[in-house]
């Protein structure tokens, strides 16, 4: 843009000087510095004008691309929401698809993976001061906090979920904050999303999603899907 035009103007100075020197020798009128400075000045002025236009064009092209991307995102949003609602409905139907809790939970997990991918998931209820694991699937679910196990409720993320009654996001697991996150770190898991389970206005437990890597959940999942 401007830098390129100015560079060309500077490079032309010796060329113009040579031509003016040859002209001066042929006409015997002496070297006229004004001829060189006038042409270089016009080139600098042209460089500034054209450079400004080029930068303006680049800026407007960038804005046009951003607007096109935003328009495409807005156009696709209704389709994504429809897919999300459909997946949520299938998940709810799966949970009620069988009187056998293991079969129902298995169907629930299969549909849930479409709704929100995970490395580990668990349904945990608060019962008489105990965080009771009702069901668990995924990484380490047979050894670490398996279905049927329980831990004291105090100091767990479930205790905070009962109070907050809204999704809680843990971009980085830290056993100093919640002791139960230590075993998850040992499994190579790094972030966690907790959604409260509600009966009316009362929170009775939580649905816990865990993924590998820190801050592995997107904004859509943390706000919309939870």
mmCIF file of N, CA, C and O in Angstrom, residues 157 160 167-181 190-194 209-211 213-217 222:
data_model
loop_
_atom_site.group_PDB
_atom_site.id
_atom_site.type_symbol
_atom_site.label_atom_id
_atom_site.label_comp_id
_atom_site.label_asym_id
_atom_site.label_seq_id
_atom_site.Cartn_x
_atom_site.Cartn_y
_atom_site.Cartn_z
ATOM 1 N N UNK A 157 -18.753 -30.428 44.222
ATOM 2 C CA UNK A 157 -19.364 -29.475 43.295
ATOM 3 C C UNK A 157 -20.884 -29.607 43.311
ATOM 4 O O UNK A 157 -21.607 -28.650 43.033
ATOM 5 N N UNK A 160 -22.451 -27.117 45.618
ATOM 6 C CA UNK A 160 -22.578 -25.790 45.010
ATOM 7 C C UNK A 160 -23.676 -25.769 43.954
ATOM 8 O O UNK A 160 -24.384 -24.771 43.802
ATOM 9 N N UNK A 167 -26.044 -24.132 35.532
ATOM 10 C CA UNK A 167 -24.829 -24.839 35.121
ATOM 11 C C UNK A 167 -23.570 -24.243 35.750
ATOM 12 O O UNK A 167 -23.452 -23.030 35.901
ATOM 13 N N UNK A 168 -22.651 -25.114 36.118
ATOM 14 C CA UNK A 168 -21.346 -24.709 36.639
ATOM 15 C C UNK A 168 -20.281 -25.246 35.709
ATOM 16 O O UNK A 168 -20.332 -26.409 35.294
ATOM 17 N N UNK A 169 -19.302 -24.401 35.370
ATOM 18 C CA UNK A 169 -18.251 -24.805 34.434
ATOM 19 C C UNK A 169 -16.901 -24.757 35.122
ATOM 20 O O UNK A 169 -16.566 -23.775 35.784
ATOM 21 N N UNK A 170 -16.142 -25.841 34.946
ATOM 22 C CA UNK A 170 -14.796 -25.933 35.505
ATOM 23 C C UNK A 170 -13.810 -26.051 34.338
ATOM 24 O O UNK A 170 -13.546 -27.144 33.837
ATOM 25 N N UNK A 171 -13.256 -24.936 33.853
ATOM 26 C CA UNK A 171 -12.336 -25.003 32.714
ATOM 27 C C UNK A 171 -11.051 -25.776 33.033
ATOM 28 O O UNK A 171 -10.426 -26.350 32.145
ATOM 29 N N UNK A 172 -10.674 -25.789 34.310
ATOM 30 C CA UNK A 172 -9.488 -26.543 34.750
ATOM 31 C C UNK A 172 -9.839 -27.264 36.050
ATOM 32 O O UNK A 172 -10.241 -26.621 37.020
ATOM 33 N N UNK A 173 -9.643 -28.563 36.052
ATOM 34 C CA UNK A 173 -9.921 -29.335 37.258
ATOM 35 C C UNK A 173 -8.860 -29.045 38.311
ATOM 36 O O UNK A 173 -7.672 -28.939 38.002
ATOM 37 N N UNK A 174 -9.298 -28.931 39.548
ATOM 38 C CA UNK A 174 -8.383 -28.590 40.645
ATOM 39 C C UNK A 174 -8.841 -29.307 41.912
ATOM 40 O O UNK A 174 -9.859 -28.945 42.503
ATOM 41 N N UNK A 175 -8.097 -30.336 42.349
ATOM 42 C CA UNK A 175 -8.492 -31.079 43.552
ATOM 43 C C UNK A 175 -8.453 -30.229 44.821
ATOM 44 O O UNK A 175 -9.080 -30.593 45.824
ATOM 45 N N UNK A 176 -7.748 -29.096 44.798
ATOM 46 C CA UNK A 176 -7.742 -28.214 45.960
ATOM 47 C C UNK A 176 -9.095 -27.516 46.114
ATOM 48 O O UNK A 176 -9.461 -27.106 47.214
ATOM 49 N N UNK A 177 -9.819 -27.377 45.002
ATOM 50 C CA UNK A 177 -11.151 -26.750 45.057
ATOM 51 C C UNK A 177 -12.236 -27.793 45.305
ATOM 52 O O UNK A 177 -13.092 -27.617 46.163
ATOM 53 N N UNK A 178 -12.200 -28.864 44.528
ATOM 54 C CA UNK A 178 -13.128 -29.977 44.708
ATOM 55 C C UNK A 178 -12.321 -31.266 44.743
ATOM 56 O O UNK A 178 -11.677 -31.630 43.746
ATOM 57 N N UNK A 179 -12.341 -31.939 45.878
ATOM 58 C CA UNK A 179 -11.485 -33.101 46.081
ATOM 59 C C UNK A 179 -11.748 -34.204 45.059
ATOM 60 O O UNK A 179 -10.834 -34.922 44.651
ATOM 61 N N UNK A 180 -12.997 -34.340 44.602
ATOM 62 C CA UNK A 180 -13.324 -35.430 43.679
ATOM 63 C C UNK A 180 -12.682 -35.256 42.298
ATOM 64 O O UNK A 180 -12.681 -36.179 41.480
ATOM 65 N N UNK A 181 -12.123 -34.067 42.026
ATOM 66 C CA UNK A 181 -11.516 -33.832 40.710
ATOM 67 C C UNK A 181 -10.116 -34.423 40.602
ATOM 68 O O UNK A 181 -9.587 -34.548 39.498
ATOM 69 N N UNK A 190 -9.572 -33.031 31.911
ATOM 70 C CA UNK A 190 -9.101 -31.691 32.246
ATOM 71 C C UNK A 190 -10.154 -30.647 32.520
ATOM 72 O O UNK A 190 -9.860 -29.624 33.136
ATOM 73 N N UNK A 191 -11.398 -30.832 32.052
ATOM 74 C CA UNK A 191 -12.432 -29.824 32.272
ATOM 75 C C UNK A 191 -13.773 -30.503 32.496
ATOM 76 O O UNK A 191 -13.981 -31.656 32.114
ATOM 77 N N UNK A 192 -14.699 -29.731 33.095
ATOM 78 C CA UNK A 192 -15.946 -30.342 33.568
ATOM 79 C C UNK A 192 -17.096 -29.354 33.464
ATOM 80 O O UNK A 192 -16.947 -28.168 33.758
ATOM 81 N N UNK A 193 -18.241 -29.873 33.033
ATOM 82 C CA UNK A 193 -19.466 -29.081 32.961
ATOM 83 C C UNK A 193 -20.553 -29.798 33.754
ATOM 84 O O UNK A 193 -20.781 -30.990 33.556
ATOM 85 N N UNK A 194 -21.190 -29.080 34.655
ATOM 86 C CA UNK A 194 -22.216 -29.658 35.523
ATOM 87 C C UNK A 194 -23.540 -28.943 35.272
ATOM 88 O O UNK A 194 -23.598 -27.710 35.302
ATOM 89 N N UNK A 209 -20.546 -33.727 33.033
ATOM 90 C CA UNK A 209 -19.802 -34.064 31.823
ATOM 91 C C UNK A 209 -18.330 -33.723 32.041
ATOM 92 O O UNK A 209 -18.013 -32.644 32.543
ATOM 93 N N UNK A 210 -17.435 -34.628 31.645
ATOM 94 C CA UNK A 210 -15.997 -34.372 31.787
ATOM 95 C C UNK A 210 -15.323 -34.667 30.448
ATOM 96 O O UNK A 210 -15.674 -35.630 29.759
ATOM 97 N N UNK A 211 -14.360 -33.819 30.082
ATOM 98 C CA UNK A 211 -13.607 -33.988 28.827
ATOM 99 C C UNK A 211 -12.115 -33.904 29.084
ATOM 100 O O UNK A 211 -11.658 -33.351 30.078
ATOM 101 N N UNK A 213 -8.432 -32.399 28.302
ATOM 102 C CA UNK A 213 -7.971 -31.062 27.941
ATOM 103 C C UNK A 213 -8.648 -29.983 28.761
ATOM 104 O O UNK A 213 -9.802 -30.113 29.165
ATOM 105 N N UNK A 214 -7.915 -28.921 29.007
ATOM 106 C CA UNK A 214 -8.457 -27.799 29.762
ATOM 107 C C UNK A 214 -9.349 -26.945 28.871
ATOM 108 O O UNK A 214 -9.106 -26.800 27.675
ATOM 109 N N UNK A 215 -10.392 -26.385 29.465
ATOM 110 C CA UNK A 215 -11.325 -25.495 28.772
ATOM 111 C C UNK A 215 -11.801 -26.113 27.457
ATOM 112 O O UNK A 215 -11.777 -25.473 26.402
ATOM 113 N N UNK A 216 -12.248 -27.370 27.536
ATOM 114 C CA UNK A 216 -12.590 -28.133 26.329
ATOM 115 C C UNK A 216 -14.036 -27.957 25.889
ATOM 116 O O UNK A 216 -14.431 -28.491 24.858
ATOM 117 N N UNK A 217 -14.839 -27.217 26.655
ATOM 118 C CA UNK A 217 -16.244 -27.003 26.298
ATOM 119 C C UNK A 217 -16.389 -25.641 25.630
ATOM 120 O O UNK A 217 -15.815 -24.640 26.084
ATOM 121 N N UNK A 222 -21.594 -24.351 27.100
ATOM 122 C CA UNK A 222 -21.621 -23.836 28.456
ATOM 123 C C UNK A 222 -22.892 -23.022 28.731
ATOM 124 O O UNK A 222 -23.405 -23.021 29.843
#
